[in-house]
Amino acid sequence: MAKRDYYEVLEITKNATDEEIKKAYRRLAKKYHPDLNKGDKSAEEKFKEISEAYEVLMDKNKKTNYDKYGHAGVNSQFGREGFEWSNFTHFSDLEDIFGGGFGGGGFGDSIFDIFFGSSGQRGGTYRPQRGRDLKTGISITLEEAYTGTKKSLKMNKGLKCSDCQGSGSKGGSPPKVCPSCGGSGRVQARRETVFGTFATVTACNTCGGRGKVIVEKCPKCGGSGSVRGEKTINID
């Protein structure tokens, strides 16, 4: 079956702007999304068709080739095998359209959860997250504001556990390599979606992406490596 004209697929003219192309895709993607048409193969094929058209028309080089040579100009990417999601480069636009959970429609995962695993660990590696900034107030006189002064503040914050030296392990013993991920902090799984089978890489649930596990937790800090305590900070 011959492919339809991409402009016809998106119901736009050849003079359509990028914004008009995106607007048309937004409207049609919401209409034909497979999760809104469960079991409807024609809707699924339509969704792939409009996504293929969008992929080409939103890329300047592909669009130029298509306008000059038609489908032959982009057949190297969308040839006999047809459209493949591995060729789609506008997942961020799908995220914009459907948001976290496809526009609040109750679909659960975000678009990145579906294609690449947990959106919080898209790269599949663990990176420690910076904690919240600590804020406090201090009063100074007008004279101190002009001439400068030194102040000392006592703040309650997380301090390195003195028993385990921040390791979280009892007696300060080093953590062990995670048996689930072999120390990589990542696990791979195959996931079936409406778009096909995808191999996803996510943070290991056993070690939280760290690659190491604590065999026996420090009784003082409970394995966190830190305890609440008071620290004096000098301000010049």
Tab-separated table of N, CA and C in Angstrom, residues 9-123:
chain	number	residue	atom	x	y	z
A	9	VAL	N	-1.467	13.578	5.758
A	9	VAL	CA	-1.596	12.808	6.997
A	9	VAL	C	-1.854	13.728	8.182
A	10	LEU	N	-1.122	14.847	8.238
A	10	LEU	CA	-1.271	15.788	9.352
A	10	LEU	C	-2.344	16.838	9.099
A	11	GLU	N	-2.981	16.745	7.927
A	11	GLU	CA	-4.086	17.643	7.575
A	11	GLU	C	-3.640	19.104	7.594
A	12	ILE	N	-2.502	19.368	6.943
A	12	ILE	CA	-1.951	20.715	6.871
A	12	ILE	C	-1.524	21.005	5.440
A	13	THR	N	-1.206	22.267	5.165
A	13	THR	CA	-0.723	22.647	3.840
A	13	THR	C	0.800	22.590	3.811
A	14	LYS	N	1.368	22.642	2.621
A	14	LYS	CA	2.824	22.589	2.487
A	14	LYS	C	3.500	23.852	3.007
A	15	ASN	N	2.719	24.904	3.208
A	15	ASN	CA	3.275	26.151	3.726
A	15	ASN	C	3.136	26.258	5.243
A	16	ALA	N	2.733	25.175	5.888
A	16	ALA	CA	2.507	25.209	7.335
A	16	ALA	C	3.799	25.517	8.088
A	17	THR	N	3.672	26.329	9.132
A	17	THR	CA	4.825	26.656	9.971
A	17	THR	C	5.089	25.509	10.949
A	18	ASP	N	6.248	25.563	11.604
A	18	ASP	CA	6.570	24.538	12.603
A	18	ASP	C	5.511	24.495	13.695
A	19	GLU	N	5.037	25.659	14.094
A	19	GLU	CA	4.022	25.723	15.148
A	19	GLU	C	2.722	25.082	14.680
A	20	GLU	N	2.354	25.292	13.417
A	20	GLU	CA	1.134	24.694	12.868
A	20	GLU	C	1.285	23.180	12.741
A	21	ILE	N	2.494	22.736	12.375
A	21	ILE	CA	2.754	21.292	12.282
A	21	ILE	C	2.622	20.649	13.657
A	22	LYS	N	3.211	21.297	14.648
A	22	LYS	CA	3.153	20.765	16.012
A	22	LYS	C	1.718	20.767	16.537
A	23	LYS	N	0.975	21.808	16.238
A	23	LYS	CA	-0.419	21.903	16.677
A	23	LYS	C	-1.251	20.782	16.059
A	24	ALA	N	-1.021	20.502	14.772
A	24	ALA	CA	-1.756	19.436	14.088
A	24	ALA	C	-1.404	18.081	14.684
A	25	TYR	N	-0.113	17.869	14.947
A	25	TYR	CA	0.313	16.599	15.540
A	25	TYR	C	-0.275	16.428	16.931
A	26	ARG	N	-0.283	17.502	17.701
A	26	ARG	CA	-0.855	17.459	19.049
A	26	ARG	C	-2.318	16.996	19.004
A	27	ARG	N	-3.071	17.583	18.084
A	27	ARG	CA	-4.495	17.254	17.977
A	27	ARG	C	-4.707	15.801	17.548
A	28	LEU	N	-3.966	15.367	16.530
A	28	LEU	CA	-4.152	14.014	16.007
A	28	LEU	C	-3.580	12.950	16.940
A	29	ALA	N	-2.470	13.272	17.616
A	29	ALA	CA	-1.868	12.311	18.544
A	29	ALA	C	-2.815	12.021	19.703
A	30	LYS	N	-3.475	13.050	20.184
A	30	LYS	CA	-4.446	12.850	21.264
A	30	LYS	C	-5.640	12.027	20.779
A	31	LYS	N	-6.018	12.233	19.528
A	31	LYS	CA	-7.185	11.529	18.979
A	31	LYS	C	-6.911	10.054	18.748
A	32	TYR	N	-5.711	9.728	18.256
A	32	TYR	CA	-5.420	8.349	17.858
A	32	TYR	C	-4.488	7.609	18.809
A	33	HIS	N	-4.171	8.195	19.945
A	33	HIS	CA	-3.265	7.509	20.867
A	33	HIS	C	-3.824	6.132	21.229
A	34	PRO	N	-2.995	5.079	21.145
A	34	PRO	CA	-3.467	3.705	21.400
A	34	PRO	C	-4.116	3.499	22.758
A	35	ASP	N	-3.677	4.238	23.782
A	35	ASP	CA	-4.279	4.071	25.102
A	35	ASP	C	-5.697	4.613	25.159
A	36	LEU	N	-6.050	5.462	24.192
A	36	LEU	CA	-7.421	5.957	24.113
A	36	LEU	C	-8.254	5.119	23.154
A	37	ASN	N	-7.590	4.211	22.450
A	37	ASN	CA	-8.272	3.355	21.471
A	37	ASN	C	-7.783	1.920	21.627
A	38	LYS	N	-7.917	1.405	22.833
A	38	LYS	CA	-7.396	0.068	23.145
A	38	LYS	C	-7.996	-0.994	22.228
A	39	GLY	N	-7.107	-1.805	21.639
A	39	GLY	CA	-7.560	-2.883	20.772
A	39	GLY	C	-7.853	-2.454	19.348
A	40	ASP	N	-7.772	-1.154	19.074
A	40	ASP	CA	-8.068	-0.645	17.737
A	40	ASP	C	-6.770	-0.558	16.933
A	41	LYS	N	-6.523	-1.554	16.097
A	41	LYS	CA	-5.294	-1.611	15.313
A	41	LYS	C	-5.185	-0.450	14.324
A	42	SER	N	-6.330	-0.031	13.787
A	42	SER	CA	-6.298	1.061	12.814
A	42	SER	C	-5.849	2.365	13.475
A	43	ALA	N	-6.276	2.579	14.721
A	43	ALA	CA	-5.861	3.780	15.452
A	43	ALA	C	-4.368	3.730	15.750
A	44	GLU	N	-3.879	2.530	16.080
A	44	GLU	CA	-2.448	2.367	16.363
A	44	GLU	C	-1.616	2.666	15.120
A	45	GLU	N	-2.074	2.167	13.958
A	45	GLU	CA	-1.369	2.423	12.710
A	45	GLU	C	-1.436	3.904	12.340
A	46	LYS	N	-2.582	4.516	12.621
A	46	LYS	CA	-2.744	5.940	12.345
A	46	LYS	C	-1.788	6.756	13.207
A	47	PHE	N	-1.636	6.350	14.463
A	47	PHE	CA	-0.738	7.044	15.384
A	47	PHE	C	0.705	6.955	14.885
A	48	LYS	N	1.085	5.777	14.390
A	48	LYS	CA	2.427	5.611	13.833
A	48	LYS	C	2.602	6.464	12.574
A	49	GLU	N	1.546	6.518	11.764
A	49	GLU	CA	1.610	7.271	10.516
A	49	GLU	C	1.807	8.763	10.778
A	50	ILE	N	1.045	9.316	11.725
A	50	ILE	CA	1.174	10.746	12.007
A	50	ILE	C	2.507	11.045	12.703
A	51	SER	N	3.010	10.074	13.474
A	51	SER	CA	4.305	10.271	14.136
A	51	SER	C	5.438	10.258	13.117
A	52	GLU	N	5.321	9.388	12.107
A	52	GLU	CA	6.319	9.351	11.033
A	52	GLU	C	6.305	10.662	10.264
A	53	ALA	N	5.107	11.148	9.954
A	53	ALA	CA	4.984	12.409	9.226
A	53	ALA	C	5.570	13.564	10.036
A	54	TYR	N	5.303	13.558	11.319
A	54	TYR	CA	5.804	14.617	12.199
A	54	TYR	C	7.322	14.574	12.297
A	55	GLU	N	7.874	13.367	12.403
A	55	GLU	CA	9.326	13.202	12.492
A	55	GLU	C	10.011	13.816	11.273
A	56	VAL	N	9.441	13.631	10.101
A	56	VAL	CA	10.041	14.143	8.871
A	56	VAL	C	9.836	15.650	8.730
A	57	LEU	N	8.616	16.114	8.933
A	57	LEU	CA	8.306	17.520	8.675
A	57	LEU	C	8.864	18.479	9.721
A	58	MET	N	9.236	17.963	10.890
A	58	MET	CA	9.818	18.831	11.919
A	58	MET	C	11.345	18.833	11.868
A	59	ASP	N	11.918	18.057	10.959
A	59	ASP	CA	13.374	18.035	10.776
A	59	ASP	C	13.685	18.749	9.456
A	60	LYS	N	14.453	19.824	9.517
A	60	LYS	CA	14.685	20.648	8.328
A	60	LYS	C	15.293	19.865	7.173
A	61	ASN	N	16.295	19.039	7.462
A	61	ASN	CA	16.945	18.272	6.395
A	61	ASN	C	16.007	17.237	5.788
A	62	LYS	N	15.299	16.504	6.653
A	62	LYS	CA	14.367	15.491	6.153
A	62	LYS	C	13.233	16.141	5.375
A	63	LYS	N	12.753	17.271	5.877
A	63	LYS	CA	11.654	17.972	5.206
A	63	LYS	C	12.086	18.456	3.822
A	64	THR	N	13.315	18.973	3.733
A	64	THR	CA	13.833	19.433	2.442
A	64	THR	C	13.914	18.280	1.443
A	65	ASN	N	14.431	17.144	1.889
A	65	ASN	CA	14.517	15.965	1.018
A	65	ASN	C	13.138	15.482	0.605
A	66	TYR	N	12.199	15.505	1.556
A	66	TYR	CA	10.844	15.041	1.247
A	66	TYR	C	10.167	15.971	0.245
A	67	ASP	N	10.325	17.287	0.444
A	67	ASP	CA	9.702	18.246	-0.468
A	67	ASP	C	10.269	18.126	-1.882
A	68	LYS	N	11.552	17.732	-1.997
A	68	LYS	CA	12.183	17.602	-3.317
A	68	LYS	C	11.888	16.265	-3.982
A	69	TYR	N	11.982	15.188	-3.204
A	69	TYR	CA	11.934	13.847	-3.793
A	69	TYR	C	10.779	12.976	-3.302
A	70	GLY	N	9.936	13.511	-2.439
A	70	GLY	CA	8.831	12.707	-1.925
A	70	GLY	C	9.329	11.647	-0.954
A	71	HIS	N	8.611	10.546	-0.855
A	71	HIS	CA	8.976	9.484	0.087
A	71	HIS	C	10.331	8.867	-0.237
A	72	ALA	N	10.736	8.930	-1.503
A	72	ALA	CA	12.037	8.376	-1.882
A	72	ALA	C	13.175	9.110	-1.179
A	73	GLY	N	12.933	10.370	-0.821
A	73	GLY	CA	13.965	11.157	-0.168
A	73	GLY	C	14.215	10.781	1.274
A	74	VAL	N	13.279	10.032	1.866
A	74	VAL	CA	13.444	9.630	3.273
A	74	VAL	C	13.299	8.129	3.446
A	75	ASN	N	13.291	7.389	2.343
A	75	ASN	CA	13.092	5.942	2.412
A	75	ASN	C	14.223	5.214	3.116
A	76	SER	N	15.408	5.840	3.194
A	76	SER	CA	16.511	5.181	3.888
A	76	SER	C	16.199	5.006	5.365
A	77	GLN	N	15.322	5.868	5.883
A	77	GLN	CA	14.942	5.760	7.292
A	77	GLN	C	13.601	5.067	7.457
A	78	PHE	N	12.672	5.355	6.566
A	78	PHE	CA	11.354	4.744	6.663
A	78	PHE	C	11.081	3.957	5.387
A	79	GLY	N	11.835	2.905	5.183
A	79	GLY	CA	11.721	2.119	3.959
A	79	GLY	C	10.740	0.990	4.063
A	80	ARG	N	11.189	-0.194	3.631
A	80	ARG	CA	10.288	-1.343	3.580
A	80	ARG	C	9.747	-1.711	4.952
A	81	GLU	N	10.600	-1.530	5.969
A	81	GLU	CA	10.163	-1.933	7.306
A	81	GLU	C	9.132	-0.980	7.882
A	82	GLY	N	9.012	0.208	7.299
A	82	GLY	CA	8.051	1.168	7.804
A	82	GLY	C	8.599	1.918	9.009
A	83	PHE	N	7.717	2.636	9.677
A	83	PHE	CA	8.118	3.477	10.803
A	83	PHE	C	8.517	2.640	12.007
A	84	GLU	N	9.649	2.994	12.616
A	84	GLU	CA	10.114	2.355	13.844
A	84	GLU	C	10.313	3.436	14.894
A	85	TRP	N	9.887	3.145	16.136
A	85	TRP	CA	10.023	4.140	17.196
A	85	TRP	C	11.474	4.432	17.517
A	86	SER	N	12.383	3.546	17.150
A	86	SER	CA	13.800	3.812	17.383
A	86	SER	C	14.292	4.975	16.525
A	87	ASN	N	13.536	5.310	15.449
A	87	ASN	CA	13.900	6.429	14.586
A	87	ASN	C	13.270	7.739	15.032
A	88	PHE	N	12.383	7.684	16.001
A	88	PHE	CA	11.648	8.875	16.429
A	88	PHE	C	12.520	9.701	17.365
A	89	THR	N	12.655	11.000	17.079
A	89	THR	CA	13.544	11.852	17.875
A	89	THR	C	12.813	12.957	18.618
A	90	HIS	N	11.486	12.893	18.634
A	90	HIS	CA	10.717	13.980	19.246
A	90	HIS	C	9.940	13.520	20.478
A	91	PHE	N	10.576	12.675	21.308
A	91	PHE	CA	9.901	12.218	22.516
A	91	PHE	C	9.613	13.377	23.466
A	92	SER	N	10.452	14.415	23.422
A	92	SER	CA	10.205	15.567	24.292
A	92	SER	C	8.903	16.256	23.908
A	93	ASP	N	8.550	16.224	22.615
A	93	ASP	CA	7.285	16.809	22.186
A	93	ASP	C	6.110	15.966	22.663
A	94	LEU	N	6.289	14.643	22.649
A	94	LEU	CA	5.243	13.778	23.189
A	94	LEU	C	5.069	14.039	24.677
A	95	GLU	N	6.182	14.271	25.366
A	95	GLU	CA	6.119	14.579	26.797
A	95	GLU	C	5.359	15.880	27.017
A	96	ASP	N	5.607	16.878	26.146
A	96	ASP	CA	4.893	18.145	26.253
A	96	ASP	C	3.402	17.959	26.011
A	97	ILE	N	3.072	17.121	25.034
A	97	ILE	CA	1.676	16.916	24.672
A	97	ILE	C	0.915	16.166	25.746
A	98	PHE	N	1.502	15.059	26.223
A	98	PHE	CA	0.781	14.201	27.150
A	98	PHE	C	1.157	14.414	28.604
A	99	GLY	N	2.308	15.054	28.856
A	99	GLY	CA	2.722	15.320	30.230
A	99	GLY	C	3.028	14.048	30.972
A	100	GLY	N	3.176	14.157	32.306
A	100	GLY	CA	3.420	12.991	33.144
A	100	GLY	C	2.135	12.221	33.316
A	101	GLY	N	1.938	11.193	32.491
A	101	GLY	CA	0.696	10.439	32.576
A	101	GLY	C	-0.238	10.793	31.446
A	102	PHE	N	0.304	11.246	30.316
A	102	PHE	CA	-0.486	11.533	29.125
A	102	PHE	C	-1.625	12.500	29.404
A	103	GLY	N	-1.263	13.671	29.912
A	103	GLY	CA	-2.248	14.729	30.063
A	103	GLY	C	-3.234	14.477	31.162
A	104	GLY	N	-2.871	13.692	32.168
A	104	GLY	CA	-3.774	13.463	33.282
A	104	GLY	C	-4.888	12.511	32.950
A	105	GLY	N	-4.751	11.755	31.864
A	105	GLY	CA	-5.815	10.862	31.445
A	105	GLY	C	-5.816	9.533	32.145
A	106	GLY	N	-4.976	9.368	33.165
A	106	GLY	CA	-4.981	8.126	33.917
A	106	GLY	C	-4.165	7.023	33.298
A	107	PHE	N	-3.181	7.374	32.449
A	107	PHE	CA	-2.382	6.342	31.806
A	107	PHE	C	-1.211	5.907	32.662
A	108	GLY	N	-0.996	6.598	33.775
A	108	GLY	CA	0.014	6.151	34.728
A	108	GLY	C	1.388	6.699	34.453
A	109	ASP	N	2.183	6.009	33.637
A	109	ASP	CA	3.572	6.385	33.425
A	109	ASP	C	3.690	7.582	32.500
A	110	SER	N	4.809	8.297	32.632
A	110	SER	CA	5.113	9.353	31.681
A	110	SER	C	5.654	8.691	30.421
A	111	ILE	N	5.810	9.481	29.355
A	111	ILE	CA	6.289	8.911	28.102
A	111	ILE	C	7.678	8.323	28.272
A	112	PHE	N	8.518	8.912	29.158
A	112	PHE	CA	9.861	8.388	29.377
A	112	PHE	C	9.827	7.126	30.217
A	113	ASP	N	8.845	7.007	31.124
A	113	ASP	CA	8.699	5.764	31.873
A	113	ASP	C	8.426	4.613	30.918
A	114	ILE	N	7.576	4.864	29.932
A	114	ILE	CA	7.142	3.809	29.021
A	114	ILE	C	8.277	3.351	28.110
A	115	PHE	N	9.063	4.302	27.585
A	115	PHE	CA	10.092	3.940	26.622
A	115	PHE	C	11.436	3.619	27.237
A	116	PHE	N	11.776	4.299	28.345
A	116	PHE	CA	13.127	4.158	28.868
A	116	PHE	C	13.187	3.801	30.342
A	117	GLY	N	12.088	3.428	30.958
A	117	GLY	CA	12.107	3.115	32.378
A	117	GLY	C	11.816	4.345	33.202
A	118	SER	N	12.141	4.282	34.486
A	118	SER	CA	11.820	5.360	35.413
A	118	SER	C	12.389	6.685	34.950
A	119	SER	N	11.507	7.717	34.899
A	119	SER	CA	11.962	9.020	34.440
A	119	SER	C	12.955	9.635	35.393
A	120	GLY	N	12.924	9.237	36.655
A	120	GLY	CA	13.868	9.785	37.615
A	120	GLY	C	15.259	9.230	37.441
A	121	GLN	N	15.396	8.120	36.702
A	121	GLN	CA	16.708	7.504	36.489
A	121	GLN	C	16.883	7.209	35.007
A	122	ARG	N	16.634	8.176	34.138
A	122	ARG	CA	16.644	7.915	32.706
A	122	ARG	C	17.973	7.398	32.210
A	123	GLY	N	19.033	7.859	32.810
A	123	GLY	CA	20.330	7.383	32.355
A	123	GLY	C	20.667	6.030	32.923
